[in-house]
Amino acid sequence: MNETLQLENICTSNLTRRAGLDTGPVPAEPYRSREYFEYEREQIFKRAWLALGRVERLPEPGSFFTTTIEIWNAPIVVTRDRDNRIQAFYNVCPHRGNQVVLSGSGNAFRFACNYHNWTFRNSGELLGVPDQGNFFDLDKKACGLVPISTEVWEGWIFINHQKTPEVSLETFLGEFGKRFSGVKWVNAEKSILLEAHLNANWKVLADAFSETYHIPSIHPATIGTTFANAINPHSRPLDARFWGSHRQFSTFGNPAYSPPEDAKVEKMVYAGVETGNVLAAAEMQAVTEYLAHPAINEKRSDYWALDIAVAFPGLHINLSPGGFWSHRFWPISVNRTRWEAEFHVAEARTPRERLQQELFVARLGEILLEDVTNTERTQIGIESRAYDTMQLQDGEVQIRHNLHTVDKWVRAVTVKEAIA
Amino acid sequence: MVKSQADDTLGEVIVLPEGFEDLLEFVPGWIGETAQERWDLRAAKSMDEIRYFYDRILARSNDILAYLEGCELSELKGPCLRLFQLQLALAQAAMSVELHKQPRAINSPWPHQVQIRLGPAPVY
Ligand code: FES
Ligand SMILES: [Fe+2]
């Protein structure tokens, strides 16, 4: 009784109704319909701003990386030119279509297509064509790398399939963008990157990282006791807030967590280290500044575990006591998704610190494996058509909001209408 | 002071630094070049093997960390690198011993899709 009363003071209830969402079962069809997936491709992924990652992936002029945007069927290359302009291009040679840049990342001011050696500046212009005289009125100016609409918000690189996007990135992010501006992105220079290709719809993946209801069940050994306790045994969230397509979700943490008696390695590795969080190995000073941001643990709750800031459709930024990390979801087909998780820790200075990071990564691997392996089973269940709906509780409000937002974009004639 | 990082010498291969001969039985079975390799190695072993390794390395961890204390992390090679790779593999062994009480995460498939594309720096 006492515990219920206390929980009400800690966790905001009625998140779903407060968000103006209805409370009935939600449809399973958007997770399994090929037709719906084609609408998502055209209406969402070819109109919304999509986050590629951090600018620190391009640390200096000449830096580049390549990737594939599967849902556009497009190989791309992203560069930082001499003037520090960050720009994405189709990684497609105007000659006959080969990919111009073959390596995953590096530093170069010029790229040479390995098929017939056409060369390009990293700002896109075509520089050289071997035996140009044997072509017919070749218009070199019209044969650069094709640029993709690119904008940067707070160090996050976004691209848009529309040649002239209907709305700017700033308008697209709206209140959400304002709220999270000025965050000190601690340790952004160093990345730890995990990736998986999974046989599941992109929303099944996103859903797996959108609620904490699953934590005591899926993660009993890894993080079960860090996100729940006697007051909140089912890990109800602290709060959830919504701004158009985007949102923030604050999760509950157990303030009394300490490593179990038999976690000998954890204790040995962290001997003499003051760290408030087993999920992170970042430096305290920078972290203190980062935590001072008003949108991070807005309630300044003792029971705060982390905030999930979601820039629809594919970017989840996790803001935890030790630093931030992100998930990115890249649809490939209705039931296949590439998922990326990128973490940031400072470069280790001592063997002990490097070992702490190894332990951090080992644990991450286990937690994320627990998360994503359920997604393939879930997809199989959804595609069996045993049920046409899913039941969502209040703590799963993000999933409902996401489905609502997806459907809004799918139906909206204009982007303005979709983000309203 | 930077401790000596004796390379493999001609004729006589030094596998681990002097004083750590008791850990030779774990080379190369527990030597992975990346965090992903160490994950794969551990996940393929039996609980008995994992626990045996865990007990032995945990007991030597303070010695290993003290030995490597003065080394430049980004320049570890040869016996020192192998010694540290054994030490890092303890993180993997701890997942089985301390968390799952079995070699791999409960209900997780093997092999699986989750890949550490880029581990902590320095990468080894
Ligand atoms: S396709 Fe690139 S030079 Fe021919
Ligand atoms: Fe999880």
Coordinates of C-alpha atoms and ligand atoms in Angstrom, one line a residue:
Chain A
M1 CA 0.0 0.0 0.0
N2 CA 2.7 2.4 1.1
E3 CA 4.8 1.3 -1.8
T4 CA 2.0 2.0 -4.3
L5 CA 1.6 5.5 -2.9
Q6 CA 5.3 6.1 -3.2
L7 CA 5.4 4.9 -6.7
E8 CA 2.7 7.4 -7.7
N9 CA 5.0 10.2 -6.4
I10 CA 7.9 9.0 -8.5
C11 CA 6.3 7.9 -11.8
T12 CA 3.9 10.0 -13.8
S13 CA 0.9 7.8 -14.6
N14 CA -1.6 8.0 -17.4
L15 CA 1.1 8.7 -20.0
T16 CA -1.0 7.4 -22.8
R17 CA -4.1 9.5 -22.2
R18 CA -2.0 12.6 -21.4
A19 CA -0.4 12.2 -24.8
G20 CA -3.8 12.2 -26.4
L21 CA -3.4 8.7 -27.6
D22 CA -6.2 6.1 -27.4
T23 CA -5.8 3.0 -25.2
G24 CA -7.2 0.2 -27.3
P25 CA -5.1 -2.7 -28.9
V26 CA -2.9 -1.6 -31.8
P27 CA -2.7 -3.1 -35.2
A28 CA -0.1 -5.7 -36.1
E29 CA -0.5 -5.1 -39.9
P30 CA 2.1 -2.2 -40.1
Y31 CA 4.7 -4.7 -38.9
R32 CA 4.1 -7.3 -41.6
S33 CA 2.4 -5.7 -44.6
R34 CA 4.6 -5.3 -47.6
E35 CA 2.3 -2.7 -49.0
Y36 CA 2.5 -0.7 -45.8
F37 CA 6.3 -0.9 -45.9
E38 CA 6.2 0.6 -49.4
Y39 CA 4.2 3.5 -48.0
E40 CA 6.7 3.9 -45.2
R41 CA 9.5 4.0 -47.7
E42 CA 7.9 6.7 -49.8
Q43 CA 6.1 8.7 -47.2
I44 CA 8.5 8.5 -44.2
F45 CA 12.0 7.5 -45.2
K46 CA 12.0 9.5 -48.4
R47 CA 10.6 12.6 -46.7
A48 CA 11.9 12.7 -43.1
W49 CA 15.3 13.8 -42.0
L50 CA 17.4 10.7 -41.2
A51 CA 20.2 10.7 -38.7
L52 CA 23.5 9.2 -39.8
G53 CA 25.5 9.7 -36.7
R54 CA 27.8 12.2 -35.1
V55 CA 30.1 14.7 -36.9
E56 CA 33.0 13.3 -34.9
R57 CA 33.0 10.4 -37.4
L58 CA 34.5 13.1 -39.7
P59 CA 37.2 14.5 -37.4
E60 CA 39.0 16.8 -39.9
P61 CA 39.0 18.2 -43.4
G62 CA 39.3 15.2 -45.8
S63 CA 37.6 12.8 -43.5
F64 CA 34.9 10.6 -45.1
F65 CA 32.8 7.5 -44.5
T66 CA 30.6 5.4 -46.7
T67 CA 27.4 3.6 -45.9
T68 CA 24.3 2.3 -47.6
I69 CA 20.8 3.6 -47.1
E70 CA 19.1 0.4 -47.9
I71 CA 15.6 1.8 -47.9
W72 CA 16.7 4.3 -50.7
N73 CA 18.7 1.5 -52.4
A74 CA 21.5 4.0 -52.3
P75 CA 25.2 3.7 -51.5
I76 CA 26.4 7.1 -50.0
V77 CA 29.6 8.8 -49.1
V78 CA 29.8 11.6 -46.5
T79 CA 32.7 14.0 -46.6
R80 CA 34.2 17.0 -44.7
D81 CA 35.7 19.3 -47.3
R82 CA 38.5 21.9 -47.0
D83 CA 36.0 24.5 -45.7
N84 CA 34.7 22.1 -43.1
R85 CA 31.4 21.6 -44.9
I86 CA 29.9 18.2 -44.2
Q87 CA 28.0 16.8 -47.2
A88 CA 26.5 13.5 -48.2
F89 CA 26.7 12.3 -51.9
Y90 CA 25.4 9.3 -53.8
N91 CA 28.5 7.2 -54.0
V92 CA 27.8 6.6 -57.6
C93 CA 30.0 7.3 -60.6
P94 CA 28.4 9.4 -63.3
H95 CA 30.3 7.4 -65.9
R96 CA 28.6 4.1 -65.6
G97 CA 27.5 3.8 -62.1
N98 CA 30.2 2.1 -60.1
Q99 CA 30.8 3.1 -56.5
V100 CA 33.5 5.7 -56.4
V101 CA 34.6 5.3 -52.8
L102 CA 35.2 1.7 -51.8
S103 CA 36.6 2.0 -48.3
G104 CA 34.5 2.4 -45.2
S105 CA 36.2 5.5 -43.9
G106 CA 39.4 7.4 -44.3
N107 CA 40.8 10.8 -45.3
A108 CA 41.1 11.9 -48.9
F109 CA 40.5 15.2 -50.8
R110 CA 40.1 13.3 -54.1
F111 CA 38.4 10.1 -54.9
A112 CA 39.2 8.0 -58.0
C113 CA 36.6 5.6 -59.3
N114 CA 38.5 2.3 -59.7
Y115 CA 36.6 1.3 -62.9
H116 CA 38.0 3.8 -65.4
N117 CA 39.7 6.3 -63.1
W118 CA 37.4 9.3 -63.2
T119 CA 38.4 11.5 -60.3
F120 CA 36.4 13.7 -58.0
R121 CA 37.0 16.3 -55.4
N122 CA 35.6 15.5 -51.9
S123 CA 33.2 18.3 -52.4
G124 CA 31.8 16.5 -55.4
E125 CA 33.2 18.1 -58.6
L126 CA 34.4 16.0 -61.4
L127 CA 38.2 16.7 -61.8
G128 CA 39.5 14.3 -64.4
V129 CA 38.4 12.0 -67.1
P130 CA 41.0 9.8 -68.8
D131 CA 41.0 10.1 -72.6
Q132 CA 38.3 12.8 -72.4
G133 CA 38.8 13.6 -76.0
N134 CA 37.2 10.3 -77.0
F135 CA 33.9 11.3 -75.4
F136 CA 31.2 13.3 -77.1
D137 CA 30.6 16.8 -75.8
L138 CA 31.1 15.6 -72.2
D139 CA 29.7 18.3 -69.8
K140 CA 32.0 17.8 -66.9
K141 CA 30.2 20.3 -64.7
A142 CA 27.1 18.2 -64.9
C143 CA 29.0 15.0 -63.9
G144 CA 29.9 15.6 -60.3
L145 CA 28.9 13.3 -57.4
V146 CA 25.2 13.9 -56.8
P147 CA 24.7 15.7 -53.5
I148 CA 22.2 14.6 -50.9
S149 CA 20.4 17.2 -48.7
T150 CA 22.5 17.3 -45.6
E151 CA 22.2 19.3 -42.4
V152 CA 23.7 19.1 -39.0
W153 CA 21.9 19.6 -35.6
E154 CA 24.0 19.7 -32.4
G155 CA 26.7 17.6 -34.1
W156 CA 24.2 15.0 -35.5
I157 CA 24.4 14.6 -39.3
F158 CA 21.0 14.3 -41.0
I159 CA 20.2 13.6 -44.6
N160 CA 17.0 13.9 -46.6
H161 CA 16.0 12.1 -49.8
Q162 CA 14.2 15.1 -51.1
K163 CA 16.3 17.3 -53.4
T164 CA 14.8 20.3 -51.8
P165 CA 13.4 19.2 -48.5
E166 CA 9.9 20.4 -47.7
V167 CA 11.0 21.5 -44.3
S168 CA 14.4 22.4 -42.8
L169 CA 16.0 20.1 -40.2
E170 CA 15.3 22.8 -37.6
T171 CA 11.6 22.9 -38.5
F172 CA 11.5 19.1 -38.6
L173 CA 12.9 18.7 -35.1
G174 CA 10.9 21.6 -33.8
E175 CA 10.4 21.7 -30.0
F176 CA 12.4 18.5 -29.6
G177 CA 15.4 20.2 -31.3
K178 CA 15.2 23.2 -29.0
R179 CA 14.9 21.1 -25.9
F180 CA 18.0 19.1 -26.5
S181 CA 20.2 21.9 -27.9
G182 CA 23.3 22.7 -25.8
V183 CA 23.8 19.1 -24.5
K184 CA 27.5 18.5 -23.9
W185 CA 28.0 15.4 -26.0
V186 CA 30.6 13.9 -23.6
N187 CA 33.3 11.6 -25.2
A188 CA 31.7 11.9 -28.6
E189 CA 35.2 11.6 -30.2
K190 CA 35.5 7.9 -29.4
S191 CA 33.0 5.3 -30.6
I192 CA 32.2 1.8 -29.8
L193 CA 30.0 0.4 -32.5
L194 CA 27.8 -2.6 -32.5
E195 CA 25.7 -3.7 -35.5
A196 CA 23.3 -6.5 -36.4
H197 CA 21.2 -7.4 -39.4
L198 CA 18.0 -8.9 -38.1
N199 CA 15.0 -10.6 -39.5
A200 CA 12.5 -8.2 -38.0
N201 CA 10.6 -5.0 -39.0
W202 CA 12.4 -1.8 -38.1
K203 CA 9.6 -0.9 -35.7
V204 CA 10.0 -4.3 -33.8
L205 CA 13.6 -3.2 -33.3
A206 CA 12.7 0.3 -32.2
D207 CA 10.1 -1.1 -29.9
A208 CA 12.7 -3.3 -28.2
F209 CA 14.4 -0.2 -27.0
S210 CA 11.3 1.8 -26.2
E211 CA 10.1 0.3 -22.9
T212 CA 11.5 -0.9 -19.7
Y213 CA 8.6 -3.3 -18.9
H214 CA 10.8 -6.1 -20.4
I215 CA 13.8 -5.5 -18.3
P216 CA 13.1 -7.6 -15.2
S217 CA 12.1 -10.5 -17.5
I218 CA 14.7 -10.4 -20.4
H219 CA 17.6 -9.0 -18.4
P220 CA 17.4 -10.6 -15.0
A221 CA 21.1 -11.2 -14.7
T222 CA 22.6 -8.2 -16.7
I223 CA 20.5 -5.2 -15.7
G224 CA 17.3 -6.5 -14.0
T225 CA 18.3 -5.0 -10.6
T226 CA 19.4 -1.7 -12.0
F227 CA 16.1 -0.7 -13.5
A228 CA 13.6 -2.1 -10.9
N229 CA 13.3 -2.5 -7.1
A230 CA 10.6 -3.3 -4.5
I231 CA 8.9 0.1 -5.0
N232 CA 8.8 -0.4 -8.8
P233 CA 9.1 -4.1 -9.5
H234 CA 7.9 -3.8 -13.1
S235 CA 10.1 -0.9 -14.0
R236 CA 7.4 1.7 -14.8
P237 CA 8.8 4.8 -16.4
L238 CA 9.3 8.1 -14.6
D239 CA 7.7 10.1 -17.4
A240 CA 7.1 10.4 -21.2
R241 CA 6.7 13.6 -23.3
F242 CA 5.9 14.2 -26.9
W243 CA 6.5 16.9 -29.4
G244 CA 4.8 16.1 -32.7
S245 CA 6.7 13.1 -34.2
H246 CA 9.5 13.2 -31.6
R247 CA 9.5 12.3 -27.9
Q248 CA 11.4 11.7 -24.6
F249 CA 11.0 8.8 -22.3
S250 CA 12.5 8.8 -18.8
T251 CA 13.2 5.5 -17.2
F252 CA 13.3 4.4 -13.6
G253 CA 16.6 3.3 -11.9
N254 CA 17.2 1.6 -8.6
P255 CA 19.3 4.0 -6.5
A256 CA 20.3 1.3 -4.1
Y257 CA 22.0 -0.8 -6.8
S258 CA 25.4 -2.1 -6.0
P259 CA 27.3 -5.0 -7.6
P260 CA 26.2 -8.4 -6.2
E261 CA 28.6 -10.1 -3.8
D262 CA 29.8 -12.5 -6.4
A263 CA 30.6 -9.9 -9.1
K264 CA 34.3 -10.2 -8.3
V265 CA 35.5 -9.0 -11.6
E266 CA 33.4 -5.9 -11.6
K267 CA 34.6 -5.1 -8.1
M268 CA 38.3 -5.8 -8.9
V269 CA 38.0 -3.7 -12.1
Y270 CA 36.4 -0.8 -10.4
A271 CA 38.4 -1.0 -7.2
G272 CA 38.9 2.6 -5.9
V273 CA 36.9 4.1 -8.7
E274 CA 34.0 6.5 -7.9
T275 CA 31.3 5.8 -10.5
G276 CA 27.7 6.1 -10.1
N277 CA 26.7 3.8 -12.9
V278 CA 27.7 0.3 -13.9
L279 CA 26.7 1.1 -17.5
A280 CA 29.4 3.6 -18.1
A281 CA 33.1 4.2 -17.8
A282 CA 33.3 7.9 -18.6
E283 CA 35.1 10.7 -16.8
M284 CA 33.2 12.4 -14.0
Q285 CA 34.0 16.0 -14.7
A286 CA 32.7 16.2 -18.2
V287 CA 29.8 14.0 -17.2
T288 CA 28.9 16.5 -14.4
E289 CA 28.6 19.3 -17.0
Y290 CA 26.6 17.1 -19.3
L291 CA 24.2 16.1 -16.6
A292 CA 23.6 19.7 -15.7
H293 CA 21.5 20.1 -18.9
P294 CA 17.9 20.9 -17.9
A295 CA 16.3 18.3 -20.2
I296 CA 18.4 15.4 -18.8
N297 CA 16.6 14.0 -15.7
E298 CA 14.3 17.0 -15.8
K299 CA 12.6 16.0 -12.6
R300 CA 16.1 15.7 -10.9
S301 CA 14.7 12.4 -9.6
D302 CA 16.7 10.1 -7.4
Y303 CA 15.1 7.3 -9.2
W304 CA 16.3 8.4 -12.7
A305 CA 18.1 5.8 -14.8
L306 CA 18.2 7.4 -18.2
D307 CA 16.4 9.5 -20.8
I308 CA 15.6 8.2 -24.3
A309 CA 15.3 11.1 -26.7
V310 CA 13.8 9.9 -30.0
A311 CA 14.1 11.8 -33.2
F312 CA 11.6 10.1 -35.4
P313 CA 11.9 7.8 -37.3
G314 CA 15.3 6.2 -36.7
L315 CA 17.3 7.9 -34.0
H316 CA 17.2 7.0 -30.3
I317 CA 19.6 9.0 -28.2
N318 CA 20.1 7.5 -24.7
L319 CA 21.2 10.0 -22.1
S320 CA 22.4 8.1 -19.0
P321 CA 24.3 9.2 -15.9
G322 CA 27.7 8.1 -17.4
G323 CA 27.2 9.6 -20.9
F324 CA 25.2 9.1 -24.1
W325 CA 24.7 6.5 -26.7
S326 CA 22.5 6.0 -29.7
H327 CA 20.5 3.4 -31.6
R328 CA 19.8 3.8 -35.3
F329 CA 17.3 1.7 -37.1
W330 CA 17.7 1.2 -40.9
P331 CA 14.9 -0.7 -42.6
I332 CA 15.9 -3.1 -45.4
S333 CA 12.6 -4.8 -46.1
V334 CA 9.4 -5.3 -44.2
N335 CA 11.0 -8.0 -42.1
R336 CA 14.7 -7.1 -42.2
T337 CA 16.5 -4.3 -40.4
R338 CA 20.1 -3.1 -39.9
W339 CA 20.5 -1.9 -36.4
E340 CA 23.4 0.2 -35.1
A341 CA 24.3 1.0 -31.5
E342 CA 27.1 3.5 -30.9
F343 CA 28.6 4.2 -27.5
H344 CA 31.1 6.7 -26.5
V345 CA 33.9 6.4 -23.9
A346 CA 37.1 8.3 -23.4
E347 CA 40.3 6.6 -24.6
A348 CA 41.7 4.5 -21.8
R349 CA 44.9 5.8 -20.3
T350 CA 45.8 2.8 -18.1
P351 CA 45.5 -1.0 -18.4
R352 CA 42.8 -0.9 -15.6
E353 CA 40.8 1.7 -17.6
R354 CA 41.1 -0.4 -20.7
L355 CA 39.9 -3.4 -18.8
Q356 CA 36.9 -1.4 -17.4
Q357 CA 36.0 -0.6 -21.0
E358 CA 36.3 -4.3 -22.0
L359 CA 34.0 -5.2 -19.2
F360 CA 31.6 -2.4 -20.3
V361 CA 31.6 -3.7 -23.9
A362 CA 31.2 -7.3 -22.8
R363 CA 28.2 -6.5 -20.7
L364 CA 26.7 -4.3 -23.5
G365 CA 27.1 -7.2 -25.9
E366 CA 25.1 -9.5 -23.5
I367 CA 22.4 -6.9 -22.9
L368 CA 21.9 -6.0 -26.5
L369 CA 21.9 -9.7 -27.5
E370 CA 19.2 -10.3 -25.0
D371 CA 17.2 -7.4 -26.5
V372 CA 17.6 -8.1 -30.2
T373 CA 17.2 -11.8 -30.3
N374 CA 13.6 -11.4 -29.1
T375 CA 12.9 -9.3 -32.1
E376 CA 13.3 -12.1 -34.6
R377 CA 11.0 -14.3 -32.6
T378 CA 8.5 -11.5 -32.3
Q379 CA 8.5 -10.9 -36.1
I380 CA 7.7 -14.6 -36.6
G381 CA 4.8 -14.4 -34.2
I382 CA 3.4 -11.3 -35.9
E383 CA 3.7 -12.8 -39.3
S384 CA 1.9 -16.0 -38.3
R385 CA -1.3 -13.8 -38.1
A386 CA -2.4 -15.6 -35.0
Y387 CA -3.3 -12.2 -33.8
D388 CA -4.1 -9.0 -35.7
T389 CA -3.4 -6.7 -32.7
M390 CA -1.0 -6.1 -29.8
Q391 CA -1.9 -5.1 -26.3
L392 CA 0.0 -2.2 -25.0
Q393 CA 0.2 -1.0 -21.3
D394 CA 0.8 2.6 -20.3
G395 CA 4.6 2.1 -19.9
E396 CA 4.7 1.0 -23.6
V397 CA 3.4 4.4 -24.7
Q398 CA 6.4 5.1 -26.9
I399 CA 5.4 2.1 -29.1
R400 CA 1.9 3.5 -29.4
H401 CA 3.2 7.0 -30.2
N402 CA 5.5 5.6 -32.8
L403 CA 2.7 3.6 -34.5
H404 CA 0.5 6.7 -34.4
T405 CA 3.3 8.9 -35.9
V406 CA 4.1 6.3 -38.6
D407 CA 0.5 6.2 -39.7
K408 CA 0.3 10.0 -39.6
W409 CA 3.3 10.3 -42.0
V410 CA 2.0 7.5 -44.2
R411 CA -1.3 9.4 -44.7
A412 CA 0.0 13.0 -44.7
V413 CA 0.0 14.7 -48.1
T414 CA 2.7 17.1 -47.0
V415 CA 5.6 17.0 -44.4
K416 CA 4.1 20.0 -42.7
E417 CA 1.0 18.1 -42.1
A418 CA 3.0 15.0 -40.8
I419 CA 5.0 17.0 -38.2
A420 CA 2.1 19.1 -37.0
Chain B
M1 CA 59.2 4.1 -16.9
V2 CA 58.3 1.9 -19.9
K3 CA 58.8 -1.8 -19.1
S4 CA 60.6 -3.9 -21.6
Q5 CA 58.4 -5.2 -24.3
A6 CA 60.5 -8.1 -25.4
D7 CA 59.6 -9.2 -28.9
D8 CA 59.6 -12.8 -29.9
T9 CA 63.2 -13.5 -30.2
L10 CA 64.8 -15.7 -32.9
G11 CA 65.1 -19.3 -31.9
E12 CA 63.3 -18.9 -28.6
V13 CA 59.7 -17.7 -28.6
I14 CA 58.7 -15.8 -25.5
V15 CA 55.0 -16.3 -25.2
L16 CA 54.2 -14.4 -22.0
P17 CA 56.4 -12.1 -19.9
E18 CA 58.6 -13.7 -17.3
G19 CA 56.8 -14.6 -14.2
F20 CA 53.5 -15.5 -15.9
E21 CA 54.5 -19.0 -17.1
D22 CA 51.6 -20.4 -15.1
L23 CA 49.2 -18.8 -17.6
L24 CA 50.8 -20.4 -20.7
E25 CA 48.1 -23.1 -20.8
F26 CA 45.6 -20.4 -21.9
V27 CA 47.6 -19.5 -25.0
P28 CA 46.3 -19.5 -27.7
G29 CA 42.9 -20.8 -26.6
W30 CA 41.9 -17.6 -24.9
I31 CA 43.8 -15.1 -27.1
G32 CA 41.5 -13.0 -29.2
E33 CA 42.7 -10.0 -31.2
T34 CA 39.5 -7.9 -30.8
A35 CA 36.6 -7.7 -28.3
Q36 CA 34.4 -9.5 -30.8
E37 CA 36.9 -12.4 -31.1
R38 CA 37.1 -12.7 -27.3
W39 CA 33.3 -12.8 -27.1
D40 CA 33.2 -15.5 -29.7
L41 CA 35.9 -17.5 -28.0
R42 CA 34.2 -17.5 -24.6
A43 CA 30.8 -18.2 -26.1
A44 CA 32.1 -21.4 -27.7
K45 CA 33.6 -22.8 -24.5
S46 CA 32.1 -25.0 -21.8
M47 CA 31.2 -23.7 -18.4
D48 CA 34.0 -25.8 -16.8
E49 CA 36.6 -24.2 -19.1
I50 CA 35.3 -20.8 -18.5
R51 CA 35.2 -21.1 -14.7
Y52 CA 38.7 -22.6 -14.7
F53 CA 40.1 -19.7 -16.7
Y54 CA 38.1 -17.2 -14.6
D55 CA 39.5 -18.4 -11.3
R56 CA 43.1 -18.5 -12.6
I57 CA 43.1 -15.1 -14.2
L58 CA 41.1 -13.4 -11.5
A59 CA 43.7 -14.6 -9.0
R60 CA 46.5 -13.1 -11.1
S61 CA 44.8 -9.9 -12.2
N62 CA 46.4 -7.5 -9.7
D63 CA 49.8 -8.9 -10.8
I64 CA 49.0 -8.5 -14.5
L65 CA 47.7 -5.0 -14.1
A66 CA 50.7 -4.0 -12.0
Y67 CA 53.1 -5.5 -14.5
L68 CA 51.5 -3.6 -17.4
E69 CA 51.1 -0.4 -15.4
G70 CA 54.0 1.5 -17.1
C71 CA 53.4 0.3 -20.6
E72 CA 52.2 2.6 -23.4
L73 CA 48.7 1.2 -24.1
S74 CA 48.7 1.9 -27.8
E75 CA 52.1 0.2 -28.3
L76 CA 51.6 -3.2 -26.5
K77 CA 53.0 -6.0 -28.6
G78 CA 54.3 -9.6 -28.3
P79 CA 54.3 -11.1 -24.8
C80 CA 52.8 -8.0 -23.1
L81 CA 50.0 -7.8 -25.6
R82 CA 49.2 -11.5 -25.2
L83 CA 49.2 -11.1 -21.4
F84 CA 46.8 -8.2 -21.6
Q85 CA 44.6 -10.1 -24.1
L86 CA 44.3 -12.8 -21.5
Q87 CA 43.4 -10.2 -18.9
L88 CA 40.8 -8.7 -21.2
A89 CA 39.3 -12.1 -21.8
L90 CA 38.4 -12.2 -18.1
A91 CA 35.7 -9.6 -18.8
Q92 CA 34.1 -12.2 -21.1
A93 CA 34.5 -15.0 -18.6
A94 CA 32.8 -12.9 -16.0
M95 CA 29.7 -12.7 -18.2
S96 CA 29.2 -16.4 -17.9
V97 CA 30.3 -16.9 -14.3
E98 CA 28.9 -13.8 -12.6
L99 CA 25.8 -13.0 -14.8
H100 CA 24.4 -15.9 -16.7
K101 CA 25.8 -18.9 -14.7
Q102 CA 26.0 -20.6 -18.1
P103 CA 28.3 -20.0 -21.1
R104 CA 25.9 -17.7 -23.0
A105 CA 23.0 -15.3 -22.4
I106 CA 19.7 -17.1 -21.6
N107 CA 17.6 -17.9 -24.7
S108 CA 20.1 -16.3 -27.0
P109 CA 21.0 -18.0 -30.3
W110 CA 24.5 -19.2 -31.2
P111 CA 26.0 -18.1 -33.5
H112 CA 24.2 -14.8 -33.4
Q113 CA 24.0 -11.5 -35.5
V114 CA 25.3 -9.0 -32.9
Q115 CA 28.7 -7.8 -33.9
I116 CA 31.1 -5.4 -32.2
R117 CA 32.3 -3.5 -35.3
L118 CA 34.5 -1.2 -33.3
G119 CA 35.7 -2.0 -29.8
P120 CA 37.3 0.3 -27.2
A121 CA 40.5 2.1 -28.1
P122 CA 43.3 1.1 -28.3
V123 CA 41.7 -1.7 -30.4
Y124 CA 43.1 -5.2 -29.6
Ligands
FES1 S1 32.2 3.8 -63.8 FE1 33.5 5.2 -62.7 S2 35.0 5.6 -64.1 FE2 33.8 4.3 -65.2
FE2 FE 16.4 -4.3 -23.0

